[in-house]
Amino acid sequence: MSTRPMTAAKEGNAPAASFREILVPTDLSDPSEAALAQAAVLAARFGGRLTLYHALEFPDHEYGHWAFGERPSVWDEQERLAREHLADCTEGLAVPNDAVVERTASPVRALLHRIEARGPQITLAPGQRFSSEATLGLGPKLADQLATTAPGLE
């Protein structure tokens, strides 16, 4: 299996597999933008739709002092900036996409809830680069199907 970045499929060579929904959680960092770029390649190759998702960590209700005075405007501004950033990230994408910003006390729980509720076929998150090697024995028929469905994974 290869861990190299994928490139877009040439027109007319679209694989038979289809991923309708690809979720890309982002913390607005450079690695998140790199994950988005790879997700866009997958969406183009498999005919999918991207959802770029950012959970804005909002203090829990136990910190009630954040709800009074000028403090709510701080969170409004953070949400506005996150939405602008996501709009910039998705501006040139040639695939259908949505950008979602959600305020939550727990970004991890919010992300897991979104995955559970929406059921994306792929969730592509940024991470550190690593490589691994594995061997999988395939018969000739399955190897041909894999090469047709997912070129580059041989």
mmCIF file with all atom_site columns, C-alpha atoms in Angstrom:
data_model
loop_
_atom_site.group_PDB
_atom_site.id
_atom_site.type_symbol
_atom_site.label_atom_id
_atom_site.label_alt_id
_atom_site.label_comp_id
_atom_site.label_asym_id
_atom_site.label_entity_id
_atom_site.label_seq_id
_atom_site.pdbx_PDB_ins_code
_atom_site.Cartn_x
_atom_site.Cartn_y
_atom_site.Cartn_z
_atom_site.occupancy
_atom_site.B_iso_or_equiv
_atom_site.pdbx_formal_charge
_atom_site.auth_seq_id
_atom_site.auth_comp_id
_atom_site.auth_asym_id
_atom_site.auth_atom_id
_atom_site.pdbx_PDB_model_num
ATOM 1   C CA . MET A 1 1   ? 0.000   0.000   0.000   1.00 0.00 ? 1   MET A CA 1
ATOM 2   C CA . SER A 1 2   ? 1.234   3.476   -0.805  1.00 0.00 ? 2   SER A CA 1
ATOM 3   C CA . THR A 1 3   ? 1.135   6.500   1.488   1.00 0.00 ? 3   THR A CA 1
ATOM 4   C CA . ARG A 1 4   ? 2.093   8.943   -1.258  1.00 0.00 ? 4   ARG A CA 1
ATOM 5   C CA . PRO A 1 5   ? -0.325  11.795  -2.031  1.00 0.00 ? 5   PRO A CA 1
ATOM 6   C CA . MET A 1 6   ? -2.905  10.982  -4.681  1.00 0.00 ? 6   MET A CA 1
ATOM 7   C CA . THR A 1 7   ? -3.413  12.937  -7.871  1.00 0.00 ? 7   THR A CA 1
ATOM 8   C CA . ALA A 1 8   ? -6.711  13.612  -9.591  1.00 0.00 ? 8   ALA A CA 1
ATOM 9   C CA . ALA A 1 9   ? -7.932  10.974  -12.008 1.00 0.00 ? 9   ALA A CA 1
ATOM 10  C CA . LYS A 1 10  ? -7.934  11.796  -15.690 1.00 0.00 ? 10  LYS A CA 1
ATOM 11  C CA . GLU A 1 11  ? -11.333 12.453  -17.215 1.00 0.00 ? 11  GLU A CA 1
ATOM 12  C CA . GLY A 1 12  ? -13.033 9.241   -18.249 1.00 0.00 ? 12  GLY A CA 1
ATOM 13  C CA . ASN A 1 13  ? -10.951 7.149   -15.823 1.00 0.00 ? 13  ASN A CA 1
ATOM 14  C CA . ALA A 1 14  ? -13.194 7.586   -12.794 1.00 0.00 ? 14  ALA A CA 1
ATOM 15  C CA . PRO A 1 15  ? -13.243 4.475   -10.625 1.00 0.00 ? 15  PRO A CA 1
ATOM 16  C CA . ALA A 1 16  ? -16.446 2.541   -10.012 1.00 0.00 ? 16  ALA A CA 1
ATOM 17  C CA . ALA A 1 17  ? -16.385 3.234   -6.245  1.00 0.00 ? 17  ALA A CA 1
ATOM 18  C CA . SER A 1 18  ? -18.220 6.276   -4.952  1.00 0.00 ? 18  SER A CA 1
ATOM 19  C CA . PHE A 1 19  ? -17.855 8.217   -1.737  1.00 0.00 ? 19  PHE A CA 1
ATOM 20  C CA . ARG A 1 20  ? -20.793 10.575  -1.428  1.00 0.00 ? 20  ARG A CA 1
ATOM 21  C CA . GLU A 1 21  ? -19.663 12.299  1.751   1.00 0.00 ? 21  GLU A CA 1
ATOM 22  C CA . ILE A 1 22  ? -16.100 13.155  2.795   1.00 0.00 ? 22  ILE A CA 1
ATOM 23  C CA . LEU A 1 23  ? -15.678 14.883  6.164   1.00 0.00 ? 23  LEU A CA 1
ATOM 24  C CA . VAL A 1 24  ? -12.539 16.959  6.768   1.00 0.00 ? 24  VAL A CA 1
ATOM 25  C CA . PRO A 1 25  ? -12.208 18.131  10.382  1.00 0.00 ? 25  PRO A CA 1
ATOM 26  C CA . THR A 1 26  ? -9.915  21.145  10.660  1.00 0.00 ? 26  THR A CA 1
ATOM 27  C CA . ASP A 1 27  ? -8.180  23.098  13.383  1.00 0.00 ? 27  ASP A CA 1
ATOM 28  C CA . LEU A 1 28  ? -7.384  25.820  10.789  1.00 0.00 ? 28  LEU A CA 1
ATOM 29  C CA . SER A 1 29  ? -3.713  24.796  10.672  1.00 0.00 ? 29  SER A CA 1
ATOM 30  C CA . ASP A 1 30  ? -1.444  24.190  7.679   1.00 0.00 ? 30  ASP A CA 1
ATOM 31  C CA . PRO A 1 31  ? -1.650  20.388  8.089   1.00 0.00 ? 31  PRO A CA 1
ATOM 32  C CA . SER A 1 32  ? -5.451  20.714  7.978   1.00 0.00 ? 32  SER A CA 1
ATOM 33  C CA . GLU A 1 33  ? -5.186  22.568  4.680   1.00 0.00 ? 33  GLU A CA 1
ATOM 34  C CA . ALA A 1 34  ? -2.972  19.767  3.337   1.00 0.00 ? 34  ALA A CA 1
ATOM 35  C CA . ALA A 1 35  ? -5.618  17.227  4.410   1.00 0.00 ? 35  ALA A CA 1
ATOM 36  C CA . LEU A 1 36  ? -8.250  19.313  2.600   1.00 0.00 ? 36  LEU A CA 1
ATOM 37  C CA . ALA A 1 37  ? -6.164  19.243  -0.576  1.00 0.00 ? 37  ALA A CA 1
ATOM 38  C CA . GLN A 1 38  ? -5.982  15.426  -0.428  1.00 0.00 ? 38  GLN A CA 1
ATOM 39  C CA . ALA A 1 39  ? -9.707  15.204  0.355   1.00 0.00 ? 39  ALA A CA 1
ATOM 40  C CA . ALA A 1 40  ? -10.457 17.372  -2.696  1.00 0.00 ? 40  ALA A CA 1
ATOM 41  C CA . VAL A 1 41  ? -8.487  14.914  -4.858  1.00 0.00 ? 41  VAL A CA 1
ATOM 42  C CA . LEU A 1 42  ? -10.498 12.026  -3.407  1.00 0.00 ? 42  LEU A CA 1
ATOM 43  C CA . ALA A 1 43  ? -13.784 13.887  -3.938  1.00 0.00 ? 43  ALA A CA 1
ATOM 44  C CA . ALA A 1 44  ? -12.873 14.609  -7.542  1.00 0.00 ? 44  ALA A CA 1
ATOM 45  C CA . ARG A 1 45  ? -11.768 11.033  -8.152  1.00 0.00 ? 45  ARG A CA 1
ATOM 46  C CA . PHE A 1 46  ? -14.759 9.363   -6.497  1.00 0.00 ? 46  PHE A CA 1
ATOM 47  C CA . GLY A 1 47  ? -17.519 11.910  -7.158  1.00 0.00 ? 47  GLY A CA 1
ATOM 48  C CA . GLY A 1 48  ? -17.893 12.965  -3.538  1.00 0.00 ? 48  GLY A CA 1
ATOM 49  C CA . ARG A 1 49  ? -18.915 16.043  -1.610  1.00 0.00 ? 49  ARG A CA 1
ATOM 50  C CA . LEU A 1 50  ? -16.603 17.619  0.979   1.00 0.00 ? 50  LEU A CA 1
ATOM 51  C CA . THR A 1 51  ? -17.671 18.950  4.342   1.00 0.00 ? 51  THR A CA 1
ATOM 52  C CA . LEU A 1 52  ? -14.965 21.033  5.994   1.00 0.00 ? 52  LEU A CA 1
ATOM 53  C CA . TYR A 1 53  ? -15.739 21.068  9.739   1.00 0.00 ? 53  TYR A CA 1
ATOM 54  C CA . HIS A 1 54  ? -14.340 23.250  12.520  1.00 0.00 ? 54  HIS A CA 1
ATOM 55  C CA . ALA A 1 55  ? -15.451 22.949  16.145  1.00 0.00 ? 55  ALA A CA 1
ATOM 56  C CA . LEU A 1 56  ? -14.871 26.234  17.960  1.00 0.00 ? 56  LEU A CA 1
ATOM 57  C CA . GLU A 1 57  ? -14.255 25.362  21.588  1.00 0.00 ? 57  GLU A CA 1
ATOM 58  C CA . PHE A 1 58  ? -16.680 27.440  23.610  1.00 0.00 ? 58  PHE A CA 1
ATOM 59  C CA . PRO A 1 59  ? -16.457 27.498  27.428  1.00 0.00 ? 59  PRO A CA 1
ATOM 60  C CA . ASP A 1 60  ? -18.990 25.296  29.142  1.00 0.00 ? 60  ASP A CA 1
ATOM 61  C CA . HIS A 1 61  ? -21.970 26.798  30.965  1.00 0.00 ? 61  HIS A CA 1
ATOM 62  C CA . GLU A 1 62  ? -20.149 26.305  34.268  1.00 0.00 ? 62  GLU A CA 1
ATOM 63  C CA . TYR A 1 63  ? -18.076 29.315  33.267  1.00 0.00 ? 63  TYR A CA 1
ATOM 64  C CA . GLY A 1 64  ? -21.115 31.601  33.232  1.00 0.00 ? 64  GLY A CA 1
ATOM 65  C CA . HIS A 1 65  ? -19.064 34.787  33.368  1.00 0.00 ? 65  HIS A CA 1
ATOM 66  C CA . TRP A 1 66  ? -18.240 34.283  29.665  1.00 0.00 ? 66  TRP A CA 1
ATOM 67  C CA . ALA A 1 67  ? -21.889 34.920  28.784  1.00 0.00 ? 67  ALA A CA 1
ATOM 68  C CA . PHE A 1 68  ? -22.018 38.483  30.144  1.00 0.00 ? 68  PHE A CA 1
ATOM 69  C CA . GLY A 1 69  ? -20.595 41.853  29.180  1.00 0.00 ? 69  GLY A CA 1
ATOM 70  C CA . GLU A 1 70  ? -18.393 42.051  26.055  1.00 0.00 ? 70  GLU A CA 1
ATOM 71  C CA . ARG A 1 71  ? -17.232 38.448  26.202  1.00 0.00 ? 71  ARG A CA 1
ATOM 72  C CA . PRO A 1 72  ? -19.887 37.036  23.827  1.00 0.00 ? 72  PRO A CA 1
ATOM 73  C CA . SER A 1 73  ? -18.562 39.350  21.114  1.00 0.00 ? 73  SER A CA 1
ATOM 74  C CA . VAL A 1 74  ? -15.171 37.630  21.454  1.00 0.00 ? 74  VAL A CA 1
ATOM 75  C CA . TRP A 1 75  ? -16.769 34.301  20.479  1.00 0.00 ? 75  TRP A CA 1
ATOM 76  C CA . ASP A 1 76  ? -18.770 35.923  17.695  1.00 0.00 ? 76  ASP A CA 1
ATOM 77  C CA . GLU A 1 77  ? -15.520 37.314  16.297  1.00 0.00 ? 77  GLU A CA 1
ATOM 78  C CA . GLN A 1 78  ? -13.742 33.953  16.595  1.00 0.00 ? 78  GLN A CA 1
ATOM 79  C CA . GLU A 1 79  ? -16.598 32.265  14.748  1.00 0.00 ? 79  GLU A CA 1
ATOM 80  C CA . ARG A 1 80  ? -16.560 34.953  12.025  1.00 0.00 ? 80  ARG A CA 1
ATOM 81  C CA . LEU A 1 81  ? -12.798 34.524  11.556  1.00 0.00 ? 81  LEU A CA 1
ATOM 82  C CA . ALA A 1 82  ? -13.116 30.724  11.382  1.00 0.00 ? 82  ALA A CA 1
ATOM 83  C CA . ARG A 1 83  ? -15.890 31.003  8.765   1.00 0.00 ? 83  ARG A CA 1
ATOM 84  C CA . GLU A 1 84  ? -13.772 33.414  6.695   1.00 0.00 ? 84  GLU A CA 1
ATOM 85  C CA . HIS A 1 85  ? -10.793 31.064  6.888   1.00 0.00 ? 85  HIS A CA 1
ATOM 86  C CA . LEU A 1 86  ? -12.889 28.092  5.738   1.00 0.00 ? 86  LEU A CA 1
ATOM 87  C CA . ALA A 1 87  ? -14.388 30.174  2.929   1.00 0.00 ? 87  ALA A CA 1
ATOM 88  C CA . ASP A 1 88  ? -10.860 31.034  1.774   1.00 0.00 ? 88  ASP A CA 1
ATOM 89  C CA . CYS A 1 89  ? -9.869  27.346  1.924   1.00 0.00 ? 89  CYS A CA 1
ATOM 90  C CA . THR A 1 90  ? -12.833 26.182  -0.155  1.00 0.00 ? 90  THR A CA 1
ATOM 91  C CA . GLU A 1 91  ? -12.908 29.081  -2.632  1.00 0.00 ? 91  GLU A CA 1
ATOM 92  C CA . GLY A 1 92  ? -11.012 27.400  -5.470  1.00 0.00 ? 92  GLY A CA 1
ATOM 93  C CA . LEU A 1 93  ? -12.264 23.849  -4.984  1.00 0.00 ? 93  LEU A CA 1
ATOM 94  C CA . ALA A 1 94  ? -13.704 22.223  -8.075  1.00 0.00 ? 94  ALA A CA 1
ATOM 95  C CA . VAL A 1 95  ? -15.859 19.804  -6.074  1.00 0.00 ? 95  VAL A CA 1
ATOM 96  C CA . PRO A 1 96  ? -19.134 20.345  -4.188  1.00 0.00 ? 96  PRO A CA 1
ATOM 97  C CA . ASN A 1 97  ? -18.423 21.426  -0.614  1.00 0.00 ? 97  ASN A CA 1
ATOM 98  C CA . ASP A 1 98  ? -19.792 22.822  2.612   1.00 0.00 ? 98  ASP A CA 1
ATOM 99  C CA . ALA A 1 99  ? -17.990 24.600  5.430   1.00 0.00 ? 99  ALA A CA 1
ATOM 100 C CA . VAL A 1 100 ? -19.364 24.190  8.956   1.00 0.00 ? 100 VAL A CA 1
ATOM 101 C CA . VAL A 1 101 ? -18.303 26.027  12.114  1.00 0.00 ? 101 VAL A CA 1
ATOM 102 C CA . GLU A 1 102 ? -19.866 24.855  15.355  1.00 0.00 ? 102 GLU A CA 1
ATOM 103 C CA . ARG A 1 103 ? -19.472 26.226  18.879  1.00 0.00 ? 103 ARG A CA 1
ATOM 104 C CA . THR A 1 104 ? -19.067 23.461  21.405  1.00 0.00 ? 104 THR A CA 1
ATOM 105 C CA . ALA A 1 105 ? -17.675 22.757  24.855  1.00 0.00 ? 105 ALA A CA 1
ATOM 106 C CA . SER A 1 106 ? -16.004 19.598  23.521  1.00 0.00 ? 106 SER A CA 1
ATOM 107 C CA . PRO A 1 107 ? -14.667 19.601  19.941  1.00 0.00 ? 107 PRO A CA 1
ATOM 108 C CA . VAL A 1 108 ? -13.960 15.859  20.118  1.00 0.00 ? 108 VAL A CA 1
ATOM 109 C CA . ARG A 1 109 ? -17.516 15.006  21.189  1.00 0.00 ? 109 ARG A CA 1
ATOM 110 C CA . ALA A 1 110 ? -18.966 17.392  18.598  1.00 0.00 ? 110 ALA A CA 1
ATOM 111 C CA . LEU A 1 111 ? -16.904 15.777  15.841  1.00 0.00 ? 111 LEU A CA 1
ATOM 112 C CA . LEU A 1 112 ? -17.888 12.262  16.915  1.00 0.00 ? 112 LEU A CA 1
ATOM 113 C CA . HIS A 1 113 ? -21.546 13.322  17.060  1.00 0.00 ? 113 HIS A CA 1
ATOM 114 C CA . ARG A 1 114 ? -21.305 14.775  13.534  1.00 0.00 ? 114 ARG A CA 1
ATOM 115 C CA . ILE A 1 115 ? -19.718 11.576  12.216  1.00 0.00 ? 115 ILE A CA 1
ATOM 116 C CA . GLU A 1 116 ? -22.452 9.526   13.892  1.00 0.00 ? 116 GLU A CA 1
ATOM 117 C CA . ALA A 1 117 ? -25.265 11.769  12.637  1.00 0.00 ? 117 ALA A CA 1
ATOM 118 C CA . ARG A 1 118 ? -24.079 12.309  9.057   1.00 0.00 ? 118 ARG A CA 1
ATOM 119 C CA . GLY A 1 119 ? -22.308 9.008   8.414   1.00 0.00 ? 119 GLY A CA 1
ATOM 120 C CA . PRO A 1 120 ? -19.562 10.155  6.026   1.00 0.00 ? 120 PRO A CA 1
ATOM 121 C CA . GLN A 1 121 ? -17.913 7.380   4.048   1.00 0.00 ? 121 GLN A CA 1
ATOM 122 C CA . ILE A 1 122 ? -14.490 8.933   4.696   1.00 0.00 ? 122 ILE A CA 1
ATOM 123 C CA . THR A 1 123 ? -13.235 11.171  7.479   1.00 0.00 ? 123 THR A CA 1
ATOM 124 C CA . LEU A 1 124 ? -9.875  12.633  6.480   1.00 0.00 ? 124 LEU A CA 1
ATOM 125 C CA . ALA A 1 125 ? -8.038  14.352  9.315   1.00 0.00 ? 125 ALA A CA 1
ATOM 126 C CA . PRO A 1 126 ? -4.596  15.920  9.357   1.00 0.00 ? 126 PRO A CA 1
ATOM 127 C CA . GLY A 1 127 ? -1.835  14.165  11.195  1.00 0.00 ? 127 GLY A CA 1
ATOM 128 C CA . GLN A 1 128 ? 1.853   13.679  11.341  1.00 0.00 ? 128 GLN A CA 1
ATOM 129 C CA . ARG A 1 129 ? 3.467   12.037  8.343   1.00 0.00 ? 129 ARG A CA 1
ATOM 130 C CA . PHE A 1 130 ? 4.404   8.427   8.763   1.00 0.00 ? 130 PHE A CA 1
ATOM 131 C CA . SER A 1 131 ? 4.844   5.446   6.587   1.00 0.00 ? 131 SER A CA 1
ATOM 132 C CA . SER A 1 132 ? 4.145   1.811   7.018   1.00 0.00 ? 132 SER A CA 1
ATOM 133 C CA . GLU A 1 133 ? 4.476   -1.249  4.890   1.00 0.00 ? 133 GLU A CA 1
ATOM 134 C CA . ALA A 1 134 ? 2.147   -4.206  4.713   1.00 0.00 ? 134 ALA A CA 1
ATOM 135 C CA . THR A 1 135 ? 1.724   -7.118  2.371   1.00 0.00 ? 135 THR A CA 1
ATOM 136 C CA . LEU A 1 136 ? -1.686  -8.297  1.276   1.00 0.00 ? 136 LEU A CA 1
ATOM 137 C CA . GLY A 1 137 ? -1.973  -11.356 -0.920  1.00 0.00 ? 137 GLY A CA 1
ATOM 138 C CA . LEU A 1 138 ? -4.566  -10.879 -3.668  1.00 0.00 ? 138 LEU A CA 1
ATOM 139 C CA . GLY A 1 139 ? -5.746  -13.254 -6.326  1.00 0.00 ? 139 GLY A CA 1
ATOM 140 C CA . PRO A 1 140 ? -5.543  -12.032 -9.945  1.00 0.00 ? 140 PRO A CA 1
ATOM 141 C CA . LYS A 1 141 ? -9.271  -11.227 -10.167 1.00 0.00 ? 141 LYS A CA 1
ATOM 142 C CA . LEU A 1 142 ? -9.268  -9.084  -7.004  1.00 0.00 ? 142 LEU A CA 1
ATOM 143 C CA . ALA A 1 143 ? -5.990  -7.428  -8.007  1.00 0.00 ? 143 ALA A CA 1
ATOM 144 C CA . ASP A 1 144 ? -7.544  -6.399  -11.341 1.00 0.00 ? 144 ASP A CA 1
ATOM 145 C CA . GLN A 1 145 ? -10.644 -5.030  -9.574  1.00 0.00 ? 145 GLN A CA 1
ATOM 146 C CA . LEU A 1 146 ? -8.494  -3.079  -7.126  1.00 0.00 ? 146 LEU A CA 1
ATOM 147 C CA . ALA A 1 147 ? -6.390  -1.593  -9.935  1.00 0.00 ? 147 ALA A CA 1
ATOM 148 C CA . THR A 1 148 ? -9.570  -0.494  -11.736 1.00 0.00 ? 148 THR A CA 1
ATOM 149 C CA . THR A 1 149 ? -11.377 0.816   -8.648  1.00 0.00 ? 149 THR A CA 1
ATOM 150 C CA . ALA A 1 150 ? -8.476  2.491   -6.853  1.00 0.00 ? 150 ALA A CA 1
ATOM 151 C CA . PRO A 1 151 ? -5.505  3.132   -9.147  1.00 0.00 ? 151 PRO A CA 1
ATOM 152 C CA . GLY A 1 152 ? -2.325  3.951   -7.273  1.00 0.00 ? 152 GLY A CA 1
ATOM 153 C CA . LEU A 1 153 ? -2.937  1.564   -4.367  1.00 0.00 ? 153 LEU A CA 1
ATOM 154 C CA . GLU A 1 154 ? -1.090  -1.330  -5.966  1.00 0.00 ? 154 GLU A CA 1
#
